[in-house]
Every structure is written in C-alpha cells, then in structure tokens.
PDB file of C-alpha atoms in Angstrom:
ATOM      1  CA  MET A  10       0.034   0.081   0.007  1.00  0.00           C
ATOM      2  CA  ASN A  11       2.869   2.453   0.994  1.00  0.00           C
ATOM      3  CA  ALA A  12       4.570   1.737  -2.368  1.00  0.00           C
ATOM      4  CA  SER A  13       1.360   2.373  -4.378  1.00  0.00           C
ATOM      5  CA  MET A  14       0.665   5.706  -2.442  1.00  0.00           C
ATOM      6  CA  ILE A  15       4.241   6.862  -3.067  1.00  0.00           C
ATOM      7  CA  ASN A  16       4.021   6.068  -6.810  1.00  0.00           C
ATOM      8  CA  SER A  17       0.666   7.808  -7.095  1.00  0.00           C
ATOM      9  CA  SER A  18       1.872  10.909  -5.280  1.00  0.00           C
ATOM     10  CA  THR A  19       5.064  11.337  -7.367  1.00  0.00           C
ATOM     11  CA  ALA A  20       3.049  10.587 -10.547  1.00  0.00           C
ATOM     12  CA  LEU A  21       0.364  13.250  -9.781  1.00  0.00           C
ATOM     13  CA  SER A  22       3.067  15.793  -8.952  1.00  0.00           C
ATOM     14  CA  SER A  23       4.890  15.320 -12.112  1.00  0.00           C
ATOM     15  CA  LEU A  24       1.761  15.401 -14.170  1.00  0.00           C
ATOM     16  CA  GLN A  25       0.753  18.677 -12.468  1.00  0.00           C
ATOM     17  CA  ARG A  26       3.997  20.159 -13.456  1.00  0.00           C
ATOM     18  CA  ARG A  27       3.577  18.952 -17.048  1.00  0.00           C
ATOM     19  CA  ILE A  28       0.077  20.481 -17.099  1.00  0.00           C
ATOM     20  CA  ASP A  29       1.691  23.813 -15.973  1.00  0.00           C
ATOM     21  CA  ILE A  30       4.068  23.675 -18.813  1.00  0.00           C
ATOM     22  CA  ILE A  31       1.334  22.980 -21.319  1.00  0.00           C
ATOM     23  CA  ALA A  32      -0.741  25.935 -19.850  1.00  0.00           C
ATOM     24  CA  ASN A  33       2.181  28.301 -20.278  1.00  0.00           C
ATOM     25  CA  ASN A  34       2.629  27.167 -23.973  1.00  0.00           C
ATOM     26  CA  VAL A  35      -1.036  27.743 -24.607  1.00  0.00           C
ATOM     27  CA  ALA A  36      -0.929  31.220 -22.896  1.00  0.00           C
ATOM     28  CA  ASN A  37       1.889  32.232 -25.232  1.00  0.00           C
ATOM     29  CA  VAL A  38       0.496  31.030 -28.457  1.00  0.00           C
ATOM     30  CA  ASN A  39       0.304  34.702 -29.711  1.00  0.00           C
ATOM     31  CA  THR A  40       3.728  35.827 -28.261  1.00  0.00           C
ATOM     32  CA  ASN A  41       6.191  36.774 -30.852  1.00  0.00           C
ATOM     33  CA  GLY A  42       9.144  34.526 -31.009  1.00  0.00           C
ATOM     34  CA  TYR A  43       8.019  32.217 -28.259  1.00  0.00           C
ATOM     35  CA  LYS A  44       9.456  28.797 -28.166  1.00  0.00           C
ATOM     36  CA  ARG A  45       7.329  25.914 -26.742  1.00  0.00           C
ATOM     37  CA  LYS A  46       8.668  24.022 -23.889  1.00  0.00           C
ATOM     38  CA  GLU A  47       8.553  20.286 -23.328  1.00  0.00           C
ATOM     39  CA  ALA A  48       8.825  18.177 -20.073  1.00  0.00           C
ATOM     40  CA  VAL A  49      11.493  15.580 -19.677  1.00  0.00           C
ATOM     41  CA  PHE A  50      10.921  12.930 -16.955  1.00  0.00           C
ATOM     42  CA  GLN A  51      13.120  10.466 -15.271  1.00  0.00           C
ATOM     43  CA  ASP A  52      12.891   7.596 -12.708  1.00  0.00           C
ATOM     44  CA  ILE A  53      13.269   8.616  -9.119  1.00  0.00           C
ATOM     45  CA  LEU A  54      14.452   5.336  -7.882  1.00  0.00           C
ATOM     46  CA  THR A  55      14.278   1.597  -8.402  1.00  0.00           C
ATOM     47  CA  SER A  56      15.062  -1.179  -5.966  1.00  0.00           C
ATOM     48  CA  VAL A  57      15.153  -4.941  -6.053  1.00  0.00           C
ATOM     49  CA  ARG A  58      12.933  -6.777  -3.645  1.00  0.00           C
ATOM     50  CA  GLN A  59      13.955 -10.286  -2.708  1.00  0.00           C
ATOM     51  CA  GLN A  60      11.608 -13.178  -3.011  1.00  0.00           C
ATOM     52  CA  GLU A  61      11.333 -16.285  -0.780  1.00  0.00           C
ATOM     53  CA  ALA A  62      13.679 -19.061  -1.610  1.00  0.00           C
ATOM     54  CA  SER A  63      10.623 -21.264  -2.171  1.00  0.00           C
ATOM     55  CA  MET A  64       9.937 -19.260  -5.419  1.00  0.00           C
ATOM     56  CA  GLN A  65      12.970 -20.877  -7.012  1.00  0.00           C
ATOM     57  CA  LEU A  66      10.990 -23.723  -8.620  1.00  0.00           C
ATOM     58  CA  PRO A  67      12.351 -26.253 -11.121  1.00  0.00           C
ATOM     59  CA  GLY A  68      12.500 -24.855 -14.586  1.00  0.00           C
ATOM     60  CA  ARG A  69      12.727 -21.281 -13.429  1.00  0.00           C
ATOM     61  CA  LEU A  70      15.458 -19.424 -15.426  1.00  0.00           C
ATOM     62  CA  THR A  71      15.169 -15.887 -14.023  1.00  0.00           C
ATOM     63  CA  PRO A  72      16.977 -15.158 -10.634  1.00  0.00           C
ATOM     64  CA  LEU A  73      14.952 -14.410  -7.544  1.00  0.00           C
ATOM     65  CA  GLY A  74      13.912 -10.779  -6.980  1.00  0.00           C
ATOM     66  CA  PHE A  75      11.891  -8.193  -8.743  1.00  0.00           C
ATOM     67  CA  THR A  76      12.331  -4.567  -9.485  1.00  0.00           C
ATOM     68  CA  GLU A  77      10.124  -2.161  -7.754  1.00  0.00           C
ATOM     69  CA  GLY A  78       9.928   1.376  -9.047  1.00  0.00           C
ATOM     70  CA  TRP A  79       9.095   4.562  -7.033  1.00  0.00           C
ATOM     71  CA  GLY A  80       7.620   6.723  -9.754  1.00  0.00           C
ATOM     72  CA  SER A  81       9.159   9.442 -11.865  1.00  0.00           C
ATOM     73  CA  ARG A  82       9.897  13.206 -11.633  1.00  0.00           C
ATOM     74  CA  LEU A  83      10.187  16.168 -13.940  1.00  0.00           C
ATOM     75  CA  ALA A  84      13.922  16.355 -14.676  1.00  0.00           C
ATOM     76  CA  ARG A  85      13.976  19.615 -16.770  1.00  0.00           C
ATOM     77  CA  GLN A  86      12.161  21.653 -19.221  1.00  0.00           C
ATOM     78  CA  VAL A  87      13.504  21.540 -22.706  1.00  0.00           C
ATOM     79  CA  VAL A  88      12.955  24.386 -25.234  1.00  0.00           C
ATOM     80  CA  ASP A  89      11.847  23.445 -28.701  1.00  0.00           C
ATOM     81  CA  PHE A  90      13.647  25.906 -31.053  1.00  0.00           C
ATOM     82  CA  SER A  91      11.768  24.848 -34.221  1.00  0.00           C
ATOM     83  CA  GLN A  92      11.019  27.698 -36.581  1.00  0.00           C
ATOM     84  CA  GLY A  93       7.784  29.723 -36.159  1.00  0.00           C
ATOM     85  CA  SER A  94       5.878  31.271 -39.001  1.00  0.00           C
ATOM     86  CA  LEU A  95       6.849  34.634 -40.321  1.00  0.00           C
ATOM     87  CA  VAL A  96       4.416  37.456 -40.716  1.00  0.00           C
ATOM     88  CA  GLY A  97       5.174  40.795 -42.406  1.00  0.00           C
ATOM     89  CA  THR A  98       4.607  44.061 -40.512  1.00  0.00           C
ATOM     90  CA  ASP A  99       6.450  46.662 -42.767  1.00  0.00           C
ATOM     91  CA  ASN A 100       7.886  48.131 -39.497  1.00  0.00           C
ATOM     92  CA  PRO A 101      11.613  48.641 -40.131  1.00  0.00           C
ATOM     93  CA  THR A 102      12.463  47.896 -36.467  1.00  0.00           C
ATOM     94  CA  ASP A 103      10.637  44.656 -36.458  1.00  0.00           C
ATOM     95  CA  LEU A 104      13.088  41.842 -37.073  1.00  0.00           C
ATOM     96  CA  ALA A 105      12.689  37.970 -37.328  1.00  0.00           C
ATOM     97  CA  LEU A 106      15.370  35.301 -37.301  1.00  0.00           C
ATOM     98  CA  GLU A 107      15.378  32.233 -39.527  1.00  0.00           C
ATOM     99  CA  GLY A 108      17.497  29.432 -38.152  1.00  0.00           C
ATOM    100  CA  GLU A 109      18.834  28.469 -34.751  1.00  0.00           C
ATOM    101  CA  ALA A 110      19.880  31.946 -33.474  1.00  0.00           C
ATOM    102  CA  LEU A 111      19.121  34.550 -30.915  1.00  0.00           C
ATOM    103  CA  PHE A 112      19.319  38.288 -30.496  1.00  0.00           C
ATOM    104  CA  GLU A 113      21.637  39.491 -27.662  1.00  0.00           C
ATOM    105  CA  LEU A 114      20.390  42.058 -25.206  1.00  0.00           C
ATOM    106  CA  ALA A 115      21.713  43.905 -22.268  1.00  0.00           C
ATOM    107  CA  GLU A 116      20.300  45.812 -19.343  1.00  0.00           C
ATOM    108  CA  PRO A 117      21.813  47.406 -16.194  1.00  0.00           C
ATOM    109  CA  VAL A 118      21.962  45.412 -13.058  1.00  0.00           C
ATOM    110  CA  LEU A 119      20.010  47.158 -10.376  1.00  0.00           C
ATOM    111  CA  ASP A 120      20.662  47.205  -6.505  1.00  0.00           C
ATOM    112  CA  ALA A 121      17.986  46.835  -3.803  1.00  0.00           C
ATOM    113  CA  ALA A 122      17.290  50.607  -4.090  1.00  0.00           C
ATOM    114  CA  GLY A 123      16.741  50.362  -7.905  1.00  0.00           C
ATOM    115  CA  GLN A 124      20.060  52.114  -8.727  1.00  0.00           C
ATOM    116  CA  PRO A 125      22.512  50.793 -11.347  1.00  0.00           C
ATOM    117  CA  VAL A 126      25.319  48.672  -9.885  1.00  0.00           C
ATOM    118  CA  LEU A 127      28.684  50.363 -10.886  1.00  0.00           C
ATOM    119  CA  GLN A 128      32.168  48.646 -11.372  1.00  0.00           C
ATOM    120  CA  ASP A 129      34.988  51.077 -11.929  1.00  0.00           C
ATOM    121  CA  GLY A 130      32.298  53.777 -12.617  1.00  0.00           C
ATOM    122  CA  VAL A 131      30.612  51.703 -15.356  1.00  0.00           C
ATOM    123  CA  PRO A 132      27.322  50.108 -15.006  1.00  0.00           C
ATOM    124  CA  VAL A 133      27.337  46.398 -14.783  1.00  0.00           C
ATOM    125  CA  MET A 134      25.214  44.904 -17.578  1.00  0.00           C
ATOM    126  CA  GLU A 135      23.213  41.733 -17.506  1.00  0.00           C
ATOM    127  CA  THR A 136      23.154  39.811 -20.793  1.00  0.00           C
ATOM    128  CA  THR A 137      20.174  37.817 -22.070  1.00  0.00           C
ATOM    129  CA  TRP A 138      18.894  36.490 -25.249  1.00  0.00           C
ATOM    130  CA  THR A 139      15.550  36.440 -27.174  1.00  0.00           C
ATOM    131  CA  ARG A 140      13.807  35.479 -30.431  1.00  0.00           C
ATOM    132  CA  ASP A 141      11.250  38.396 -30.067  1.00  0.00           C
ATOM    133  CA  GLY A 142      12.362  40.928 -32.600  1.00  0.00           C
ATOM    134  CA  SER A 143       9.732  43.482 -31.963  1.00  0.00           C
ATOM    135  CA  PHE A 144      12.291  46.234 -31.338  1.00  0.00           C
ATOM    136  CA  MET A 145      11.852  50.089 -31.359  1.00  0.00           C
ATOM    137  CA  LEU A 146      14.034  53.160 -31.558  1.00  0.00           C
ATOM    138  CA  SER A 147      14.314  54.885 -28.240  1.00  0.00           C
ATOM    139  CA  PRO A 148      15.794  58.319 -27.222  1.00  0.00           C
ATOM    140  CA  ILE A 149      19.086  58.590 -25.443  1.00  0.00           C
ATOM    141  CA  ALA A 150      19.178  60.904 -22.398  1.00  0.00           C
ATOM    142  CA  GLY A 151      21.460  63.751 -23.143  1.00  0.00           C
ATOM    143  CA  ASP A 152      21.894  62.945 -26.872  1.00  0.00           C
ATOM    144  CA  PRO A 153      19.316  64.481 -29.095  1.00  0.00           C
ATOM    145  CA  ASN A 154      21.216  63.342 -32.241  1.00  0.00           C
ATOM    146  CA  ASN A 155      20.902  59.672 -31.780  1.00  0.00           C
ATOM    147  CA  LEU A 156      18.478  56.930 -31.024  1.00  0.00           C
ATOM    148  CA  VAL A 157      19.119  53.492 -29.641  1.00  0.00           C
ATOM    149  CA  LEU A 158      17.514  50.133 -30.697  1.00  0.00           C
ATOM    150  CA  THR A 159      15.648  48.518 -27.708  1.00  0.00           C
ATOM    151  CA  THR A 160      13.071  45.922 -26.899  1.00  0.00           C
ATOM    152  CA  ARG A 161       9.566  47.213 -26.054  1.00  0.00           C
ATOM    153  CA  ASP A 162      10.434  47.091 -22.368  1.00  0.00           C
ATOM    154  CA  GLY A 163      13.727  48.972 -22.827  1.00  0.00           C
ATOM    155  CA  ARG A 164      16.381  46.486 -22.910  1.00  0.00           C
ATOM    156  CA  LEU A 165      19.282  47.343 -25.277  1.00  0.00           C
ATOM    157  CA  VAL A 166      19.832  45.427 -28.424  1.00  0.00           C
ATOM    158  CA  LEU A 167      23.694  44.955 -29.007  1.00  0.00           C
ATOM    159  CA  ASN A 168      25.911  44.972 -32.074  1.00  0.00           C
ATOM    160  CA  ALA A 169      28.645  42.553 -32.854  1.00  0.00           C
ATOM    161  CA  ALA A 170      31.031  44.745 -30.719  1.00  0.00           C
ATOM    162  CA  GLY A 171      28.812  44.326 -27.675  1.00  0.00           C
ATOM    163  CA  GLN A 172      27.670  47.875 -27.687  1.00  0.00           C
ATOM    164  CA  PRO A 173      24.120  49.195 -28.094  1.00  0.00           C
ATOM    165  CA  VAL A 174      22.845  49.771 -31.688  1.00  0.00           C
ATOM    166  CA  THR A 175      22.882  53.623 -32.003  1.00  0.00           C
ATOM    167  CA  VAL A 176      21.058  55.130 -35.060  1.00  0.00           C
ATOM    168  CA  PRO A 177      21.292  58.928 -36.066  1.00  0.00           C
ATOM    169  CA  VAL A 178      18.047  60.615 -35.890  1.00  0.00           C
ATOM    170  CA  HIS A 179      16.119  61.281 -39.150  1.00  0.00           C
ATOM    171  CA  HIS A 180      17.836  58.335 -40.780  1.00  0.00           C
ATOM    172  CA  ARG A 181      16.168  55.253 -42.450  1.00  0.00           C
ATOM    173  CA  LEU A 182      17.279  51.999 -40.986  1.00  0.00           C
ATOM    174  CA  VAL A 183      18.216  49.029 -43.249  1.00  0.00           C
ATOM    175  CA  ILE A 184      19.303  45.643 -41.998  1.00  0.00           C
ATOM    176  CA  ASP A 185      20.337  42.918 -44.448  1.00  0.00           C
ATOM    177  CA  PRO A 186      19.972  39.147 -44.015  1.00  0.00           C
ATOM    178  CA  THR A 187      23.351  38.754 -42.380  1.00  0.00           C
ATOM    179  CA  GLY A 188      22.525  41.345 -39.682  1.00  0.00           C
ATOM    180  CA  GLN A 189      24.625  44.193 -41.222  1.00  0.00           C
ATOM    181  CA  ILE A 190      23.047  47.604 -40.197  1.00  0.00           C
ATOM    182  CA  THR A 191      23.068  50.693 -42.404  1.00  0.00           C
ATOM    183  CA  ALA A 192      21.399  53.992 -41.828  1.00  0.00           C
ATOM    184  CA  TYR A 193      20.378  56.388 -44.775  1.00  0.00           C
ATOM    185  CA  ASN A 194      19.641  60.151 -44.470  1.00  0.00           C
ATOM    186  CA  ASP A 195      17.241  61.986 -46.715  1.00  0.00           C
ATOM    187  CA  ARG A 196      19.888  62.257 -49.340  1.00  0.00           C
ATOM    188  CA  ASP A 197      20.357  58.426 -49.378  1.00  0.00           C
ATOM    189  CA  GLU A 198      23.882  58.826 -47.924  1.00  0.00           C
ATOM    190  CA  ALA A 199      24.759  55.616 -46.123  1.00  0.00           C
ATOM    191  CA  VAL A 200      26.218  55.298 -42.483  1.00  0.00           C
ATOM    192  CA  ALA A 201      27.579  51.906 -41.606  1.00  0.00           C
ATOM    193  CA  LEU A 202      26.454  50.889 -38.066  1.00  0.00           C
ATOM    194  CA  GLY A 203      28.026  47.413 -37.814  1.00  0.00           C
ATOM    195  CA  GLN A 204      26.375  44.156 -37.414  1.00  0.00           C
ATOM    196  CA  LEU A 205      23.759  42.848 -35.056  1.00  0.00           C
ATOM    197  CA  ARG A 206      25.130  40.592 -32.316  1.00  0.00           C
ATOM    198  CA  LEU A 207      23.689  37.117 -33.050  1.00  0.00           C
ATOM    199  CA  VAL A 208      24.394  33.790 -31.347  1.00  0.00           C
ATOM    200  CA  ARG A 209      23.711  30.269 -32.521  1.00  0.00           C
ATOM    201  CA  VAL A 210      22.302  27.895 -29.756  1.00  0.00           C
ATOM    202  CA  VAL A 211      24.695  24.947 -29.546  1.00  0.00           C
ATOM    203  CA  ARG A 212      23.113  23.198 -26.486  1.00  0.00           C
ATOM    204  CA  PRO A 213      19.546  24.518 -26.085  1.00  0.00           C
ATOM    205  CA  GLN A 214      18.870  22.223 -23.201  1.00  0.00           C
ATOM    206  CA  LEU A 215      21.326  24.304 -21.017  1.00  0.00           C
ATOM    207  CA  LEU A 216      19.562  27.671 -21.734  1.00  0.00           C
ATOM    208  CA  GLU A 217      17.491  28.907 -18.744  1.00  0.00           C
ATOM    209  CA  SER A 218      14.235  30.693 -19.284  1.00  0.00           C
ATOM    210  CA  VAL A 219      14.057  33.913 -17.123  1.00  0.00           C
ATOM    211  CA  GLY A 220      10.735  35.360 -18.183  1.00  0.00           C
ATOM    212  CA  GLU A 221       9.736  38.078 -20.572  1.00  0.00           C
ATOM    213  CA  ASN A 222      10.482  35.782 -23.421  1.00  0.00           C
ATOM    214  CA  ARG A 223      14.136  35.755 -22.647  1.00  0.00           C
ATOM    215  CA  TYR A 224      17.005  33.317 -21.954  1.00  0.00           C
ATOM    216  CA  ALA A 225      20.053  33.350 -19.805  1.00  0.00           C
ATOM    217  CA  LEU A 226      22.903  31.095 -18.960  1.00  0.00           C
ATOM    218  CA  PRO A 227      22.672  29.187 -15.742  1.00  0.00           C
ATOM    219  CA  GLU A 228      25.196  30.195 -13.051  1.00  0.00           C
ATOM    220  CA  GLY A 229      28.543  28.531 -13.507  1.00  0.00           C
ATOM    221  CA  THR A 230      27.871  27.757 -17.208  1.00  0.00           C
ATOM    222  CA  ALA A 231      30.476  28.914 -19.762  1.00  0.00           C
ATOM    223  CA  ARG A 232      29.061  30.860 -22.669  1.00  0.00           C
ATOM    224  CA  GLY A 233      31.045  28.884 -25.277  1.00  0.00           C
ATOM    225  CA  ASP A 234      29.497  25.671 -24.020  1.00  0.00           C
ATOM    226  CA  VAL A 235      25.969  26.816 -24.910  1.00  0.00           C
ATOM    227  CA  LEU A 236      26.272  29.689 -27.506  1.00  0.00           C
ATOM    228  CA  GLU A 237      28.478  30.329 -30.623  1.00  0.00           C
ATOM    229  CA  ASP A 238      28.920  33.976 -31.620  1.00  0.00           C
ATOM    230  CA  LEU A 239      28.084  34.724 -35.223  1.00  0.00           C
ATOM    231  CA  VAL A 240      30.547  37.424 -36.139  1.00  0.00           C
ATOM    232  CA  GLY A 241      30.760  38.492 -39.827  1.00  0.00           C
ATOM    233  CA  ALA A 242      28.472  37.806 -42.748  1.00  0.00           C
ATOM    234  CA  ASP A 243      30.045  34.636 -43.608  1.00  0.00           C
ATOM    235  CA  ALA A 244      29.471  33.206 -40.162  1.00  0.00           C
ATOM    236  CA  VAL A 245      25.913  33.963 -40.200  1.00  0.00           C
ATOM    237  CA  THR A 246      25.355  32.484 -43.676  1.00  0.00           C
ATOM    238  CA  GLN A 247      27.312  29.376 -42.852  1.00  0.00           C
ATOM    239  CA  ALA A 248      25.232  28.876 -39.794  1.00  0.00           C
ATOM    240  CA  GLY A 249      22.039  28.839 -41.819  1.00  0.00           C
ATOM    241  CA  VAL A 250      20.838  32.002 -40.180  1.00  0.00           C
ATOM    242  CA  ALA A 251      19.046  34.978 -41.849  1.00  0.00           C
ATOM    243  CA  VAL A 252      17.636  38.151 -40.531  1.00  0.00           C
ATOM    244  CA  HIS A 253      14.354  39.474 -41.962  1.00  0.00           C
ATOM    245  CA  GLN A 254      13.427  43.122 -41.542  1.00  0.00           C
ATOM    246  CA  GLY A 255       9.773  44.306 -41.320  1.00  0.00           C
ATOM    247  CA  VAL A 256       8.915  40.754 -40.304  1.00  0.00           C
ATOM    248  CA  LEU A 257       8.051  39.132 -36.921  1.00  0.00           C
ATOM    249  CA  GLU A 258       8.312  35.390 -35.996  1.00  0.00           C
ATOM    250  CA  GLN A 259       5.226  33.978 -34.463  1.00  0.00           C
ATOM    251  CA  SER A 260       5.041  31.432 -31.663  1.00  0.00           C
ATOM    252  CA  ASN A 261       5.929  27.838 -32.607  1.00  0.00           C
ATOM    253  CA  VAL A 262       3.143  26.499 -30.266  1.00  0.00           C
ATOM    254  CA  ASP A 263       0.700  24.178 -32.121  1.00  0.00           C
ATOM    255  CA  LEU A 264      -2.615  24.246 -30.310  1.00  0.00           C
ATOM    256  CA  THR A 265      -3.610  20.875 -31.527  1.00  0.00           C
ATOM    257  CA  VAL A 266      -0.547  19.274 -30.115  1.00  0.00           C
ATOM    258  CA  GLU A 267      -0.869  21.043 -26.792  1.00  0.00           C
ATOM    259  CA  MET A 268      -4.545  20.129 -26.349  1.00  0.00           C
ATOM    260  CA  THR A 269      -3.773  16.489 -27.297  1.00  0.00           C
ATOM    261  CA  ASP A 270      -1.092  16.500 -24.625  1.00  0.00           C
ATOM    262  CA  LEU A 271      -3.464  17.913 -22.163  1.00  0.00           C
ATOM    263  CA  ILE A 272      -6.151  15.321 -22.891  1.00  0.00           C
ATOM    264  CA  ALA A 273      -3.561  12.565 -22.530  1.00  0.00           C
TER     265      ALA A 273
END
C-alpha cells in the first residue's frame, strides 16, 4: 500500500508540473518569437525486492527478486527551437530570425534601491537573449542626435562589438539578411552601423528561461558551451541563419499538439 501511495503521489506531482508547462505554452500562443517547452521525466529510484527461496521452482530461469519502481519526476524543461511562421509588419524595427539563432540583449543590473550597480564607474550589464524581434528606436538621455535600438520594455539590442545599436535621428534603418546595419539620411547617404550581435544555440537544453520571453545562462555555465557567436556575414550565412526586416516570427506553439497532450 505504501509503495502504491508513493508512486501515485510522485506521478500526480509530475503530471501537475507537465500541465503547468502546457498551460504556459497555450498562454503564449500569440507571443512573438515564443518557443514551446517540453517536459522531460526520469525515474526517481528503483530497488530490487527479494523473494522467498521457495519461489525458485524447477525450470525457473530468472533469478529471484523483482524490480520495484518509485515513480518518476520532472527532470527539466527543454525548449523547442523549431521555426515559427513569419508575418510581415512593414515596420523597419521589427526583425525576425530564421535558423537557430538569438538576438543578444543587455540591461543594467540594479541594486536593492533600484540604482544601477557600478564597477569602476561603469554600469554592470546583464546579458540575456531572445527570439522576439519586436524592437523600437528609443531616445538617449542627453543625446538629441541619436536613437538606440531597444526591446519594447527598454532592454538594449547589442551589435557585434557588444555595444548598443545607435542610429542617427532622421535616418532610415536598413538591416540585411546577415545582420549588417546601415542608416540612410534623406539624401540616401549611407552610414554603416556594424552588425547585429547574433548567437547560434549549440546546446539549447542548457539555456534557462528567465521570463519576458528571454533566456540566460545558468550560473557557472560557460558561454562557449551553450552559444556560438556569429561574427561577420560569412559566419551568419554558414550557420544557416538569416535576419528578416519588417517581419516578426510567431510562436511555434501548435494548439492541436498542446490540447492533445493535455487530454492525454
């Protein structure tokens, strides 16, 4: 009886966690760039129970003892990075990625009082990554001549040099499929602004979801073990990655699959 209760309890707990993951997928079916998550289970413990010696009857080939399981648990959540559908918006700051890549973002780390944490007089930045390319051009305090490319909630979009993407005011923004950024004034004079900082996901199972449709590296994990920097047009092309301007990637959640999993 005790074994049955333990198995039932652990199974119900795992299934509840899986339902939570399915519910989160369904809730983000219309979130730009959202990648569905899947549950991975593993056995908690198995033990071998001994049988009475009288069970060893003539003709029995298997040894005495039987394996008794104690249920399973949710080992981790795995992100499914399969491509979502692309929808045109005609907004020049909307970007979509094709292939296994992410945009790199940065935001200042704040202390308990809500003030930026400084190191040698420079704000400490937290790095995260996203597939949501619904960006915008935001004003820069004290700099009326330039704008900076940010997410809708103000996080900075970085270029290949690890710096914010800065665009002169009254310039038209053009981004090619390899992430090269060019701004044109009203006389069609070009200003090269570098390349978007893109990374290819090498081990997606090691990425940690941190909310707001963003991912981060778990503490103690080396960047090179999870991500590959795509620096230069050739690196982007060889990785099978392309940037589409004026386009947004939709969620890759399939409601049919999620509802089938929920019913099961």
